[in-house]
PDB file of C-alpha atoms in Angstrom:
ATOM      1  CA  MET Y   1      -8.552 -10.931 -22.319  1.00  0.00           C
ATOM      2  CA  ASN Y   2     -10.387 -11.688 -19.111  1.00  0.00           C
ATOM      3  CA  TYR Y   3      -7.931 -12.638 -16.356  1.00  0.00           C
ATOM      4  CA  LYS Y   4     -10.006 -15.688 -15.415  1.00  0.00           C
ATOM      5  CA  ILE Y   5      -9.613 -17.061 -18.938  1.00  0.00           C
ATOM      6  CA  ILE Y   6      -5.861 -16.491 -18.732  1.00  0.00           C
ATOM      7  CA  LEU Y   7      -5.709 -18.187 -15.337  1.00  0.00           C
ATOM      8  CA  ILE Y   8      -7.589 -21.266 -16.495  1.00  0.00           C
ATOM      9  CA  ALA Y   9      -5.346 -21.574 -19.529  1.00  0.00           C
ATOM     10  CA  LEU Y  10      -2.213 -21.246 -17.395  1.00  0.00           C
ATOM     11  CA  LEU Y  11      -3.406 -23.756 -14.840  1.00  0.00           C
ATOM     12  CA  PHE Y  12      -4.167 -26.367 -17.480  1.00  0.00           C
ATOM     13  CA  THR Y  13      -0.761 -25.941 -19.115  1.00  0.00           C
ATOM     14  CA  GLY Y  14       1.014 -26.132 -15.732  1.00  0.00           C
ATOM     15  CA  PHE Y  15       2.461 -22.678 -16.374  1.00  0.00           C
ATOM     16  CA  LEU Y  16       2.031 -21.526 -12.791  1.00  0.00           C
ATOM     17  CA  SER Y  17       3.572 -24.570 -11.141  1.00  0.00           C
ATOM     18  CA  CYS Y  18       6.364 -23.971  -8.656  1.00  0.00           C
ATOM     19  CA  LYS Y  19       9.084 -26.137 -10.157  1.00  0.00           C
ATOM     20  CA  LYS Y  20      10.850 -26.135 -13.515  1.00  0.00           C
ATOM     21  CA  SER Y  21      12.382 -29.143 -15.175  1.00  0.00           C
ATOM     22  CA  ASP Y  22      15.856 -28.118 -13.957  1.00  0.00           C
ATOM     23  CA  ASN Y  23      14.589 -28.359 -10.331  1.00  0.00           C
ATOM     24  CA  SER Y  24      14.723 -24.610  -9.809  1.00  0.00           C
ATOM     25  CA  LYS Y  25      11.644 -22.960  -8.314  1.00  0.00           C
ATOM     26  CA  VAL Y  26       9.931 -20.110 -10.096  1.00  0.00           C
ATOM     27  CA  LEU Y  27       8.195 -17.280  -8.293  1.00  0.00           C
ATOM     28  CA  TYR Y  28       5.578 -15.790 -10.634  1.00  0.00           C
ATOM     29  CA  LEU Y  29       5.014 -12.121  -9.805  1.00  0.00           C
ATOM     30  CA  GLY Y  30       2.285 -10.014 -11.402  1.00  0.00           C
ATOM     31  CA  HIS Y  31       1.678  -6.289 -11.000  1.00  0.00           C
ATOM     32  CA  THR Y  32      -0.152  -3.476 -12.787  1.00  0.00           C
ATOM     33  CA  LEU Y  33       2.600  -0.913 -13.363  1.00  0.00           C
ATOM     34  CA  PRO Y  34       4.494  -0.153 -16.606  1.00  0.00           C
ATOM     35  CA  GLN Y  35       8.080  -1.309 -16.942  1.00  0.00           C
ATOM     36  CA  THR Y  36       9.359   2.287 -16.825  1.00  0.00           C
ATOM     37  CA  HIS Y  37       7.958   2.782 -13.309  1.00  0.00           C
ATOM     38  CA  PRO Y  38      10.434   3.026 -10.382  1.00  0.00           C
ATOM     39  CA  VAL Y  39       8.523   0.357  -8.456  1.00  0.00           C
ATOM     40  CA  HIS Y  40       8.987  -2.079 -11.355  1.00  0.00           C
ATOM     41  CA  LYS Y  41      12.706  -1.275 -11.227  1.00  0.00           C
ATOM     42  CA  GLY Y  42      12.650  -2.175  -7.528  1.00  0.00           C
ATOM     43  CA  ILE Y  43      11.028  -5.495  -8.392  1.00  0.00           C
ATOM     44  CA  LEU Y  44      13.799  -6.144 -10.915  1.00  0.00           C
ATOM     45  CA  GLU Y  45      16.264  -5.691  -8.038  1.00  0.00           C
ATOM     46  CA  PHE Y  46      14.288  -8.264  -6.044  1.00  0.00           C
ATOM     47  CA  GLN Y  47      14.518 -10.655  -9.002  1.00  0.00           C
ATOM     48  CA  LYS Y  48      18.258 -10.126  -9.357  1.00  0.00           C
ATOM     49  CA  ALA Y  49      19.017 -10.410  -5.626  1.00  0.00           C
ATOM     50  CA  LEU Y  50      16.964 -13.576  -5.134  1.00  0.00           C
ATOM     51  CA  GLU Y  51      18.512 -15.409  -8.058  1.00  0.00           C
ATOM     52  CA  LEU Y  52      21.983 -14.390  -6.856  1.00  0.00           C
ATOM     53  CA  LYS Y  53      21.408 -15.427  -3.225  1.00  0.00           C
ATOM     54  CA  SER Y  54      19.911 -18.770  -4.214  1.00  0.00           C
ATOM     55  CA  ASN Y  55      22.560 -19.459  -6.836  1.00  0.00           C
ATOM     56  CA  GLY Y  56      19.801 -19.647  -9.441  1.00  0.00           C
ATOM     57  CA  THR Y  57      17.616 -22.157  -7.607  1.00  0.00           C
ATOM     58  CA  LEU Y  58      14.930 -19.512  -7.022  1.00  0.00           C
ATOM     59  CA  LYS Y  59      13.911 -17.560 -10.099  1.00  0.00           C
ATOM     60  CA  VAL Y  60      11.421 -14.730 -10.500  1.00  0.00           C
ATOM     61  CA  GLN Y  61       9.265 -14.280 -13.585  1.00  0.00           C
ATOM     62  CA  ILE Y  62       7.587 -10.878 -13.712  1.00  0.00           C
ATOM     63  CA  PHE Y  63       4.294 -10.023 -15.426  1.00  0.00           C
ATOM     64  CA  PRO Y  64       3.933  -6.193 -15.440  1.00  0.00           C
ATOM     65  CA  ASP Y  65       1.298  -3.977 -17.087  1.00  0.00           C
ATOM     66  CA  ALA Y  66      -1.673  -5.801 -15.489  1.00  0.00           C
ATOM     67  CA  GLN Y  67      -1.051  -8.890 -17.643  1.00  0.00           C
ATOM     68  CA  LEU Y  68      -2.567 -11.056 -14.896  1.00  0.00           C
ATOM     69  CA  GLY Y  69      -5.345  -8.646 -13.968  1.00  0.00           C
ATOM     70  CA  SER Y  70      -6.008  -5.694 -11.675  1.00  0.00           C
ATOM     71  CA  GLU Y  71      -4.453  -5.368  -8.213  1.00  0.00           C
ATOM     72  CA  ARG Y  72      -7.506  -6.928  -6.592  1.00  0.00           C
ATOM     73  CA  GLU Y  73      -7.601  -9.772  -9.114  1.00  0.00           C
ATOM     74  CA  VAL Y  74      -3.938 -10.641  -8.603  1.00  0.00           C
ATOM     75  CA  LEU Y  75      -4.406 -10.578  -4.819  1.00  0.00           C
ATOM     76  CA  GLU Y  76      -7.151 -13.151  -5.233  1.00  0.00           C
ATOM     77  CA  LEU Y  77      -4.797 -15.271  -7.365  1.00  0.00           C
ATOM     78  CA  LEU Y  78      -2.243 -15.141  -4.539  1.00  0.00           C
ATOM     79  CA  GLN Y  79      -4.828 -16.272  -2.016  1.00  0.00           C
ATOM     80  CA  ILE Y  80      -5.618 -19.432  -3.976  1.00  0.00           C
ATOM     81  CA  GLY Y  81      -1.961 -20.096  -4.769  1.00  0.00           C
ATOM     82  CA  SER Y  82      -2.083 -19.580  -8.538  1.00  0.00           C
ATOM     83  CA  VAL Y  83       0.462 -16.745  -8.458  1.00  0.00           C
ATOM     84  CA  ALA Y  84       3.315 -16.469  -5.973  1.00  0.00           C
ATOM     85  CA  ALA Y  85       3.773 -12.722  -5.475  1.00  0.00           C
ATOM     86  CA  THR Y  86       2.593  -9.250  -6.370  1.00  0.00           C
ATOM     87  CA  LYS Y  87       3.023  -5.573  -5.656  1.00  0.00           C
ATOM     88  CA  VAL Y  88      -0.070  -3.602  -4.686  1.00  0.00           C
ATOM     89  CA  SER Y  89      -0.916  -0.304  -3.072  1.00  0.00           C
ATOM     90  CA  ALA Y  90      -1.552  -0.505   0.661  1.00  0.00           C
ATOM     91  CA  ALA Y  91      -4.887   1.176  -0.134  1.00  0.00           C
ATOM     92  CA  THR Y  92      -6.011  -1.779  -2.250  1.00  0.00           C
ATOM     93  CA  LEU Y  93      -4.632  -4.200   0.322  1.00  0.00           C
ATOM     94  CA  SER Y  94      -6.693  -2.585   3.084  1.00  0.00           C
ATOM     95  CA  ASN Y  95      -9.802  -4.154   1.525  1.00  0.00           C
ATOM     96  CA  PHE Y  96      -8.289  -7.539   2.444  1.00  0.00           C
ATOM     97  CA  VAL Y  97      -6.242  -6.709   5.559  1.00  0.00           C
ATOM     98  CA  PRO Y  98      -7.883  -3.952   7.694  1.00  0.00           C
ATOM     99  CA  GLU Y  99      -4.661  -2.799   9.385  1.00  0.00           C
ATOM    100  CA  TYR Y 100      -3.407  -1.335   6.094  1.00  0.00           C
ATOM    101  CA  HIS Y 101      -6.154   1.302   6.398  1.00  0.00           C
ATOM    102  CA  ILE Y 102      -3.890   3.039   8.912  1.00  0.00           C
ATOM    103  CA  LEU Y 103      -1.310   3.863   6.240  1.00  0.00           C
ATOM    104  CA  GLY Y 104      -3.905   5.784   4.224  1.00  0.00           C
ATOM    105  CA  ILE Y 105      -4.721   8.282   6.983  1.00  0.00           C
ATOM    106  CA  PRO Y 106      -4.193  11.777   5.551  1.00  0.00           C
ATOM    107  CA  TYR Y 107      -1.155  13.640   6.849  1.00  0.00           C
ATOM    108  CA  LEU Y 108      -0.204  10.713   9.078  1.00  0.00           C
ATOM    109  CA  PHE Y 109       3.521  11.112   8.430  1.00  0.00           C
ATOM    110  CA  ARG Y 110       5.449  14.312   9.048  1.00  0.00           C
ATOM    111  CA  ASP Y 111       7.996  13.620   6.322  1.00  0.00           C
ATOM    112  CA  LYS Y 112       9.735  10.827   4.443  1.00  0.00           C
ATOM    113  CA  GLU Y 113      12.133  10.063   7.303  1.00  0.00           C
ATOM    114  CA  HIS Y 114       9.255   9.665   9.751  1.00  0.00           C
ATOM    115  CA  GLN Y 115       7.372   7.460   7.298  1.00  0.00           C
ATOM    116  CA  PHE Y 116      10.158   4.951   6.775  1.00  0.00           C
ATOM    117  CA  ASN Y 117      11.160   4.916  10.438  1.00  0.00           C
ATOM    118  CA  ILE Y 118       7.633   3.640  11.028  1.00  0.00           C
ATOM    119  CA  LEU Y 119       7.370   1.309   8.016  1.00  0.00           C
ATOM    120  CA  GLU Y 120      10.741  -0.344   8.572  1.00  0.00           C
ATOM    121  CA  GLY Y 121      10.325  -0.490  12.342  1.00  0.00           C
ATOM    122  CA  ASP Y 122       8.177  -2.637  14.616  1.00  0.00           C
ATOM    123  CA  ILE Y 123       4.865  -1.047  13.632  1.00  0.00           C
ATOM    124  CA  GLY Y 124       5.406  -1.498   9.913  1.00  0.00           C
ATOM    125  CA  LYS Y 125       6.608  -5.071  10.308  1.00  0.00           C
ATOM    126  CA  SER Y 126       3.630  -5.952  12.477  1.00  0.00           C
ATOM    127  CA  ILE Y 127       1.250  -4.682   9.781  1.00  0.00           C
ATOM    128  CA  LEU Y 128       3.077  -6.752   7.135  1.00  0.00           C
ATOM    129  CA  ALA Y 129       2.600  -9.833   9.318  1.00  0.00           C
ATOM    130  CA  LYS Y 130      -1.148  -9.219   9.736  1.00  0.00           C
ATOM    131  CA  GLY Y 131      -1.782 -10.293   6.159  1.00  0.00           C
ATOM    132  CA  SER Y 132      -0.703 -13.896   6.758  1.00  0.00           C
ATOM    133  CA  LYS Y 133      -4.102 -14.867   8.170  1.00  0.00           C
ATOM    134  CA  PHE Y 134      -5.576 -13.723   4.849  1.00  0.00           C
ATOM    135  CA  TRP Y 135      -2.949 -15.741   2.869  1.00  0.00           C
ATOM    136  CA  LEU Y 136      -1.102 -12.530   1.932  1.00  0.00           C
ATOM    137  CA  ARG Y 137       2.297 -12.278   3.615  1.00  0.00           C
ATOM    138  CA  GLY Y 138       3.924  -8.841   3.438  1.00  0.00           C
ATOM    139  CA  LEU Y 139       7.627  -8.791   2.569  1.00  0.00           C
ATOM    140  CA  CYS Y 140       8.509  -5.085   2.420  1.00  0.00           C
ATOM    141  CA  TYR Y 141       7.273  -1.604   1.545  1.00  0.00           C
ATOM    142  CA  TYR Y 142       8.146   0.323  -1.604  1.00  0.00           C
ATOM    143  CA  ASP Y 143       8.157   4.106  -1.721  1.00  0.00           C
ATOM    144  CA  ALA Y 144       5.097   5.373  -3.595  1.00  0.00           C
ATOM    145  CA  GLY Y 145       5.669   9.002  -2.692  1.00  0.00           C
ATOM    146  CA  SER Y 146       2.912  11.377  -1.710  1.00  0.00           C
ATOM    147  CA  ARG Y 147      -0.412  11.709  -3.474  1.00  0.00           C
ATOM    148  CA  SER Y 148      -1.551  15.145  -4.620  1.00  0.00           C
ATOM    149  CA  PHE Y 149      -4.423  16.574  -6.651  1.00  0.00           C
ATOM    150  CA  TYR Y 150      -4.334  17.256 -10.382  1.00  0.00           C
ATOM    151  CA  THR Y 151      -7.134  18.802 -12.398  1.00  0.00           C
ATOM    152  CA  SER Y 152      -7.951  19.615 -16.002  1.00  0.00           C
ATOM    153  CA  LYS Y 153      -9.817  22.927 -15.953  1.00  0.00           C
ATOM    154  CA  LYS Y 154      -9.387  24.591 -12.578  1.00  0.00           C
ATOM    155  CA  ALA Y 155      -6.438  24.988 -10.242  1.00  0.00           C
ATOM    156  CA  ILE Y 156      -6.764  23.845  -6.630  1.00  0.00           C
ATOM    157  CA  ARG Y 157      -5.087  26.303  -4.281  1.00  0.00           C
ATOM    158  CA  THR Y 158      -7.220  25.824  -1.170  1.00  0.00           C
ATOM    159  CA  PRO Y 159      -9.773  23.174  -0.115  1.00  0.00           C
ATOM    160  CA  LYS Y 160     -12.534  25.575  -1.209  1.00  0.00           C
ATOM    161  CA  ASP Y 161     -11.399  25.087  -4.816  1.00  0.00           C
ATOM    162  CA  LEU Y 162     -12.339  21.401  -4.560  1.00  0.00           C
ATOM    163  CA  GLU Y 163     -16.015  22.241  -4.091  1.00  0.00           C
ATOM    164  CA  GLY Y 164     -18.096  20.913  -6.974  1.00  0.00           C
ATOM    165  CA  LEU Y 165     -15.206  18.956  -8.509  1.00  0.00           C
ATOM    166  CA  LYS Y 166     -15.438  15.225  -9.193  1.00  0.00           C
ATOM    167  CA  ILE Y 167     -12.111  13.740  -8.177  1.00  0.00           C
ATOM    168  CA  ARG Y 168     -11.208  10.183  -9.096  1.00  0.00           C
ATOM    169  CA  VAL Y 169     -10.026   8.088  -6.165  1.00  0.00           C
ATOM    170  CA  MET Y 170      -9.157   4.451  -5.645  1.00  0.00           C
ATOM    171  CA  ASN Y 171     -12.009   2.234  -4.505  1.00  0.00           C
ATOM    172  CA  ASN Y 172     -10.961   2.733  -0.899  1.00  0.00           C
ATOM    173  CA  GLN Y 173     -13.137   4.189   1.846  1.00  0.00           C
ATOM    174  CA  MET Y 174     -10.341   6.231   3.406  1.00  0.00           C
ATOM    175  CA  ALA Y 175      -9.584   7.971   0.088  1.00  0.00           C
ATOM    176  CA  ILE Y 176     -13.299   8.570  -0.533  1.00  0.00           C
ATOM    177  CA  ASN Y 177     -13.822  10.077   2.931  1.00  0.00           C
ATOM    178  CA  MET Y 178     -10.728  12.264   2.615  1.00  0.00           C
ATOM    179  CA  VAL Y 179     -11.733  13.906  -0.687  1.00  0.00           C
ATOM    180  CA  ASN Y 180     -15.315  14.396   0.516  1.00  0.00           C
ATOM    181  CA  SER Y 181     -14.093  15.961   3.789  1.00  0.00           C
ATOM    182  CA  MET Y 182     -12.083  18.502   1.821  1.00  0.00           C
ATOM    183  CA  GLY Y 183     -15.130  19.546  -0.206  1.00  0.00           C
ATOM    184  CA  GLY Y 184     -14.676  17.522  -3.376  1.00  0.00           C
ATOM    185  CA  SER Y 185     -16.874  14.769  -4.757  1.00  0.00           C
ATOM    186  CA  ALA Y 186     -14.929  11.501  -4.551  1.00  0.00           C
ATOM    187  CA  THR Y 187     -15.492   9.290  -7.598  1.00  0.00           C
ATOM    188  CA  PRO Y 188     -14.081   5.745  -7.488  1.00  0.00           C
ATOM    189  CA  LEU Y 189     -12.983   4.684 -10.960  1.00  0.00           C
ATOM    190  CA  ALA Y 190     -10.698   2.051 -12.461  1.00  0.00           C
ATOM    191  CA  TYR Y 191      -7.252   3.505 -13.123  1.00  0.00           C
ATOM    192  CA  GLY Y 192      -7.227   2.263 -16.712  1.00  0.00           C
ATOM    193  CA  GLU Y 193     -10.369   4.293 -17.464  1.00  0.00           C
ATOM    194  CA  LEU Y 194      -9.079   7.525 -15.967  1.00  0.00           C
ATOM    195  CA  TYR Y 195      -7.390   9.151 -18.985  1.00  0.00           C
ATOM    196  CA  THR Y 196     -10.577   8.964 -21.036  1.00  0.00           C
ATOM    197  CA  ALA Y 197     -12.710  10.003 -18.046  1.00  0.00           C
ATOM    198  CA  ILE Y 198     -10.697  13.209 -17.578  1.00  0.00           C
ATOM    199  CA  GLN Y 199     -10.616  13.864 -21.310  1.00  0.00           C
ATOM    200  CA  GLN Y 200     -14.393  13.518 -21.597  1.00  0.00           C
ATOM    201  CA  GLY Y 201     -15.162  15.436 -18.404  1.00  0.00           C
ATOM    202  CA  VAL Y 202     -16.573  12.444 -16.537  1.00  0.00           C
ATOM    203  CA  VAL Y 203     -14.267  13.517 -13.702  1.00  0.00           C
ATOM    204  CA  ASP Y 204     -12.525  16.844 -13.202  1.00  0.00           C
ATOM    205  CA  GLY Y 205      -9.291  15.414 -11.885  1.00  0.00           C
ATOM    206  CA  ALA Y 206      -7.611  12.819  -9.748  1.00  0.00           C
ATOM    207  CA  GLU Y 207      -4.872  12.423  -7.145  1.00  0.00           C
ATOM    208  CA  ASN Y 208      -1.597  10.578  -7.406  1.00  0.00           C
ATOM    209  CA  ASN Y 209       2.178  10.835  -7.152  1.00  0.00           C
ATOM    210  CA  PRO Y 210       4.412  12.438  -9.832  1.00  0.00           C
ATOM    211  CA  PRO Y 211       5.697   9.210 -11.485  1.00  0.00           C
ATOM    212  CA  SER Y 212       2.152   7.899 -11.892  1.00  0.00           C
ATOM    213  CA  PHE Y 213       0.921  11.320 -13.071  1.00  0.00           C
ATOM    214  CA  VAL Y 214       3.479  11.261 -15.871  1.00  0.00           C
ATOM    215  CA  SER Y 215       3.711   7.536 -16.729  1.00  0.00           C
ATOM    216  CA  SER Y 216      -0.081   7.464 -17.210  1.00  0.00           C
ATOM    217  CA  ASN Y 217       0.155  10.512 -19.528  1.00  0.00           C
ATOM    218  CA  HIS Y 218      -2.422  12.286 -17.367  1.00  0.00           C
ATOM    219  CA  TYR Y 219      -0.187  15.362 -17.471  1.00  0.00           C
ATOM    220  CA  GLU Y 220      -1.212  15.772 -21.121  1.00  0.00           C
ATOM    221  CA  ILE Y 221      -4.814  16.571 -20.160  1.00  0.00           C
ATOM    222  CA  SER Y 222      -4.450  17.820 -16.561  1.00  0.00           C
ATOM    223  CA  LYS Y 223      -2.587  21.110 -16.539  1.00  0.00           C
ATOM    224  CA  TYR Y 224      -2.809  21.881 -12.813  1.00  0.00           C
ATOM    225  CA  TYR Y 225      -0.884  19.856 -10.233  1.00  0.00           C
ATOM    226  CA  THR Y 226      -1.329  20.863  -6.583  1.00  0.00           C
ATOM    227  CA  LEU Y 227       1.327  19.404  -4.300  1.00  0.00           C
ATOM    228  CA  ASP Y 228      -0.779  19.232  -1.152  1.00  0.00           C
ATOM    229  CA  GLN Y 229       0.714  15.752  -0.425  1.00  0.00           C
ATOM    230  CA  HIS Y 230      -2.374  14.599   1.469  1.00  0.00           C
ATOM    231  CA  SER Y 231      -1.334  10.976   1.860  1.00  0.00           C
ATOM    232  CA  SER Y 232       1.770   8.835   1.586  1.00  0.00           C
ATOM    233  CA  VAL Y 233       0.347   5.391   0.942  1.00  0.00           C
ATOM    234  CA  PRO Y 234       3.216   2.938   0.284  1.00  0.00           C
ATOM    235  CA  ASP Y 235       3.246   0.027  -2.102  1.00  0.00           C
ATOM    236  CA  VAL Y 236       3.641  -3.436  -0.597  1.00  0.00           C
ATOM    237  CA  LEU Y 237       5.537  -6.423  -1.968  1.00  0.00           C
ATOM    238  CA  LEU Y 238       3.565  -9.548  -1.051  1.00  0.00           C
ATOM    239  CA  ILE Y 239       3.987 -13.279  -1.298  1.00  0.00           C
ATOM    240  CA  GLY Y 240       1.124 -15.738  -1.061  1.00  0.00           C
ATOM    241  CA  THR Y 241       1.349 -17.884   2.059  1.00  0.00           C
ATOM    242  CA  LYS Y 242       0.682 -21.010  -0.025  1.00  0.00           C
ATOM    243  CA  TYR Y 243       3.855 -20.366  -2.000  1.00  0.00           C
ATOM    244  CA  TRP Y 244       5.769 -19.193   1.094  1.00  0.00           C
ATOM    245  CA  GLU Y 245       5.008 -22.402   2.964  1.00  0.00           C
ATOM    246  CA  SER Y 246       6.291 -24.448   0.019  1.00  0.00           C
ATOM    247  CA  LEU Y 247       9.762 -22.945   0.555  1.00  0.00           C
ATOM    248  CA  SER Y 248      12.433 -24.260   2.870  1.00  0.00           C
ATOM    249  CA  LYS Y 249      13.591 -22.129   5.823  1.00  0.00           C
ATOM    250  CA  GLN Y 250      16.709 -21.129   3.899  1.00  0.00           C
ATOM    251  CA  GLU Y 251      14.685 -20.201   0.830  1.00  0.00           C
ATOM    252  CA  GLN Y 252      12.392 -18.061   2.973  1.00  0.00           C
ATOM    253  CA  ILE Y 253      15.436 -16.227   4.348  1.00  0.00           C
ATOM    254  CA  TRP Y 254      16.681 -15.556   0.809  1.00  0.00           C
ATOM    255  CA  VAL Y 255      13.292 -14.226  -0.270  1.00  0.00           C
ATOM    256  CA  GLN Y 256      13.045 -11.852   2.710  1.00  0.00           C
ATOM    257  CA  GLU Y 257      16.622 -10.619   2.331  1.00  0.00           C
ATOM    258  CA  ALA Y 258      16.123 -10.005  -1.393  1.00  0.00           C
ATOM    259  CA  ALA Y 259      12.928  -8.069  -0.667  1.00  0.00           C
ATOM    260  CA  ASP Y 260      14.629  -5.888   1.959  1.00  0.00           C
ATOM    261  CA  GLU Y 261      17.522  -5.092  -0.374  1.00  0.00           C
ATOM    262  CA  SER Y 262      15.167  -4.257  -3.238  1.00  0.00           C
ATOM    263  CA  ALA Y 263      13.247  -1.844  -0.988  1.00  0.00           C
ATOM    264  CA  GLN Y 264      16.390   0.198  -0.327  1.00  0.00           C
ATOM    265  CA  ALA Y 265      17.312   0.288  -4.022  1.00  0.00           C
ATOM    266  CA  GLN Y 266      13.773   1.266  -4.962  1.00  0.00           C
ATOM    267  CA  LYS Y 267      13.911   4.414  -2.809  1.00  0.00           C
ATOM    268  CA  VAL Y 268      16.748   5.709  -4.989  1.00  0.00           C
ATOM    269  CA  PHE Y 269      14.844   4.883  -8.181  1.00  0.00           C
ATOM    270  CA  TRP Y 270      11.807   6.674  -6.769  1.00  0.00           C
ATOM    271  CA  ASN Y 271      13.627   9.911  -5.952  1.00  0.00           C
ATOM    272  CA  GLU Y 272      15.254   9.972  -9.382  1.00  0.00           C
ATOM    273  CA  SER Y 273      11.900   9.379 -11.045  1.00  0.00           C
ATOM    274  CA  VAL Y 274      10.149  12.162  -9.124  1.00  0.00           C
ATOM    275  CA  GLU Y 275      12.740  14.696 -10.280  1.00  0.00           C
ATOM    276  CA  GLU Y 276      12.544  13.496 -13.869  1.00  0.00           C
ATOM    277  CA  CYS Y 277       8.734  13.405 -13.965  1.00  0.00           C
ATOM    278  CA  MET Y 278       8.284  16.839 -12.434  1.00  0.00           C
ATOM    279  CA  ALA Y 279      10.617  18.248 -15.089  1.00  0.00           C
ATOM    280  CA  ILE Y 280       8.588  16.529 -17.850  1.00  0.00           C
ATOM    281  CA  ALA Y 281       5.304  17.863 -16.467  1.00  0.00           C
ATOM    282  CA  LYS Y 282       6.579  21.439 -16.179  1.00  0.00           C
ATOM    283  CA  LYS Y 283       8.025  21.328 -19.692  1.00  0.00           C
ATOM    284  CA  ALA Y 284       4.606  20.194 -20.957  1.00  0.00           C
ATOM    285  CA  GLY Y 285       3.007  23.298 -19.470  1.00  0.00           C
ATOM    286  CA  VAL Y 286       1.641  21.891 -16.219  1.00  0.00           C
ATOM    287  CA  GLU Y 287       1.282  24.564 -13.531  1.00  0.00           C
ATOM    288  CA  VAL Y 288       2.718  23.184 -10.291  1.00  0.00           C
ATOM    289  CA  ILE Y 289       1.070  24.723  -7.248  1.00  0.00           C
ATOM    290  CA  ILE Y 290       2.545  24.635  -3.733  1.00  0.00           C
ATOM    291  CA  PRO Y 291      -0.420  25.251  -1.414  1.00  0.00           C
ATOM    292  CA  GLU Y 292      -0.645  25.776   2.331  1.00  0.00           C
ATOM    293  CA  LYS Y 293      -0.890  22.123   3.360  1.00  0.00           C
ATOM    294  CA  SER Y 294      -2.202  22.900   6.821  1.00  0.00           C
ATOM    295  CA  LEU Y 295      -5.497  24.056   5.270  1.00  0.00           C
ATOM    296  CA  PHE Y 296      -6.011  20.618   3.726  1.00  0.00           C
ATOM    297  CA  ALA Y 297      -4.819  18.825   6.861  1.00  0.00           C
ATOM    298  CA  GLU Y 298      -7.308  20.728   8.990  1.00  0.00           C
ATOM    299  CA  LYS Y 299     -10.196  19.775   6.702  1.00  0.00           C
ATOM    300  CA  SER Y 300      -9.246  16.094   6.829  1.00  0.00           C
ATOM    301  CA  LYS Y 301      -9.135  15.784  10.627  1.00  0.00           C
ATOM    302  CA  SER Y 302     -12.633  14.327  10.678  1.00  0.00           C
ATOM    303  CA  VAL Y 303     -11.365  11.368   8.611  1.00  0.00           C
ATOM    304  CA  VAL Y 304      -8.960  10.409  11.404  1.00  0.00           C
ATOM    305  CA  GLU Y 305     -11.642  10.840  14.052  1.00  0.00           C
ATOM    306  CA  ASP Y 306     -14.092   8.667  12.108  1.00  0.00           C
ATOM    307  CA  PHE Y 307     -11.428   6.024  11.523  1.00  0.00           C
ATOM    308  CA  VAL Y 308     -10.598   5.718  15.218  1.00  0.00           C
ATOM    309  CA  LYS Y 309     -14.307   5.370  16.020  1.00  0.00           C
ATOM    310  CA  GLU Y 310     -14.759   2.650  13.410  1.00  0.00           C
ATOM    311  CA  TYR Y 311     -11.560   0.797  14.337  1.00  0.00           C
ATOM    312  CA  PRO Y 312     -10.969   1.475  18.061  1.00  0.00           C
ATOM    313  CA  GLU Y 313      -8.516  -1.430  18.222  1.00  0.00           C
ATOM    314  CA  MET Y 314      -6.203   0.527  15.903  1.00  0.00           C
ATOM    315  CA  ALA Y 315      -6.366   3.828  17.774  1.00  0.00           C
ATOM    316  CA  ASP Y 316      -3.259   2.998  19.807  1.00  0.00           C
ATOM    317  CA  ILE Y 317      -1.221   2.287  16.657  1.00  0.00           C
ATOM    318  CA  VAL Y 318      -2.200   5.679  15.218  1.00  0.00           C
ATOM    319  CA  LYS Y 319      -1.099   7.355  18.470  1.00  0.00           C
ATOM    320  CA  GLN Y 320       2.216   5.514  18.402  1.00  0.00           C
ATOM    321  CA  ILE Y 321       2.870   6.647  14.816  1.00  0.00           C
ATOM    322  CA  LYS Y 322       2.076  10.269  15.588  1.00  0.00           C
ATOM    323  CA  LYS Y 323       4.452  10.173  18.562  1.00  0.00           C
TER     324      LYS Y 323
END
């Protein structure tokens, strides 16, 4: 069903109103991931922590599996105040808040420790705050691992192997430029269409993290997984500013604390899921390839150079991160 039809129906029934009859407030949170995903488990921790801190006066109702629409559609619902919160990829969010483009720069982070030192420090918090002027207030980052290439017919061992291959990417300019710089042909495509597109040869492969590779069942039709780990784009837990401003100062504190606690719990879920999903993929006959990452990093340098030229005001932030 079209999300706009759902929205209209919900608005007319008062389903998305902030208050319930028992005077508790309900935070409606929609996202696109399945309930088995480690990010959804992190959101469940947010739900649990917020209800506990508020003694049940703030409740969270979660709509997973894209019930309220795609990531972009739910972001638009947040902006007009019809939904309170969501979880989206920073790549999708960059189409609304330019500063999130920074987090998609290939090989920006040296390792996981470096990444979360940045995300949970001053730089990461400042980027979360940038969304407020677009009615999208960032609460915290969730670990979405590192994205790597997977293909159906041909293994990728060096960037040269990408030549002539159509690789599905998110509809994000950074991702498009990165794949093209490495020699592939970037093909933006809706995630829900990807299984069939690989199966029918519309695209030759895609790029994503292990939990998404397995939860989407793409491992069934893509038997080569190259762990080049070209980008580590986090997920972001967001709250619409219209809902945020309806909360008292104390309620805002509870929401932020619950988000921060859920982010730490989600990291554990993520690591467990990566181990489990890699085991599933290998058992299903997927060849896991560990390439020389520096070859891919070298090819993608032009993406960073072009980004700094296009967004000179963000050049200093990139330098700070690399330091």
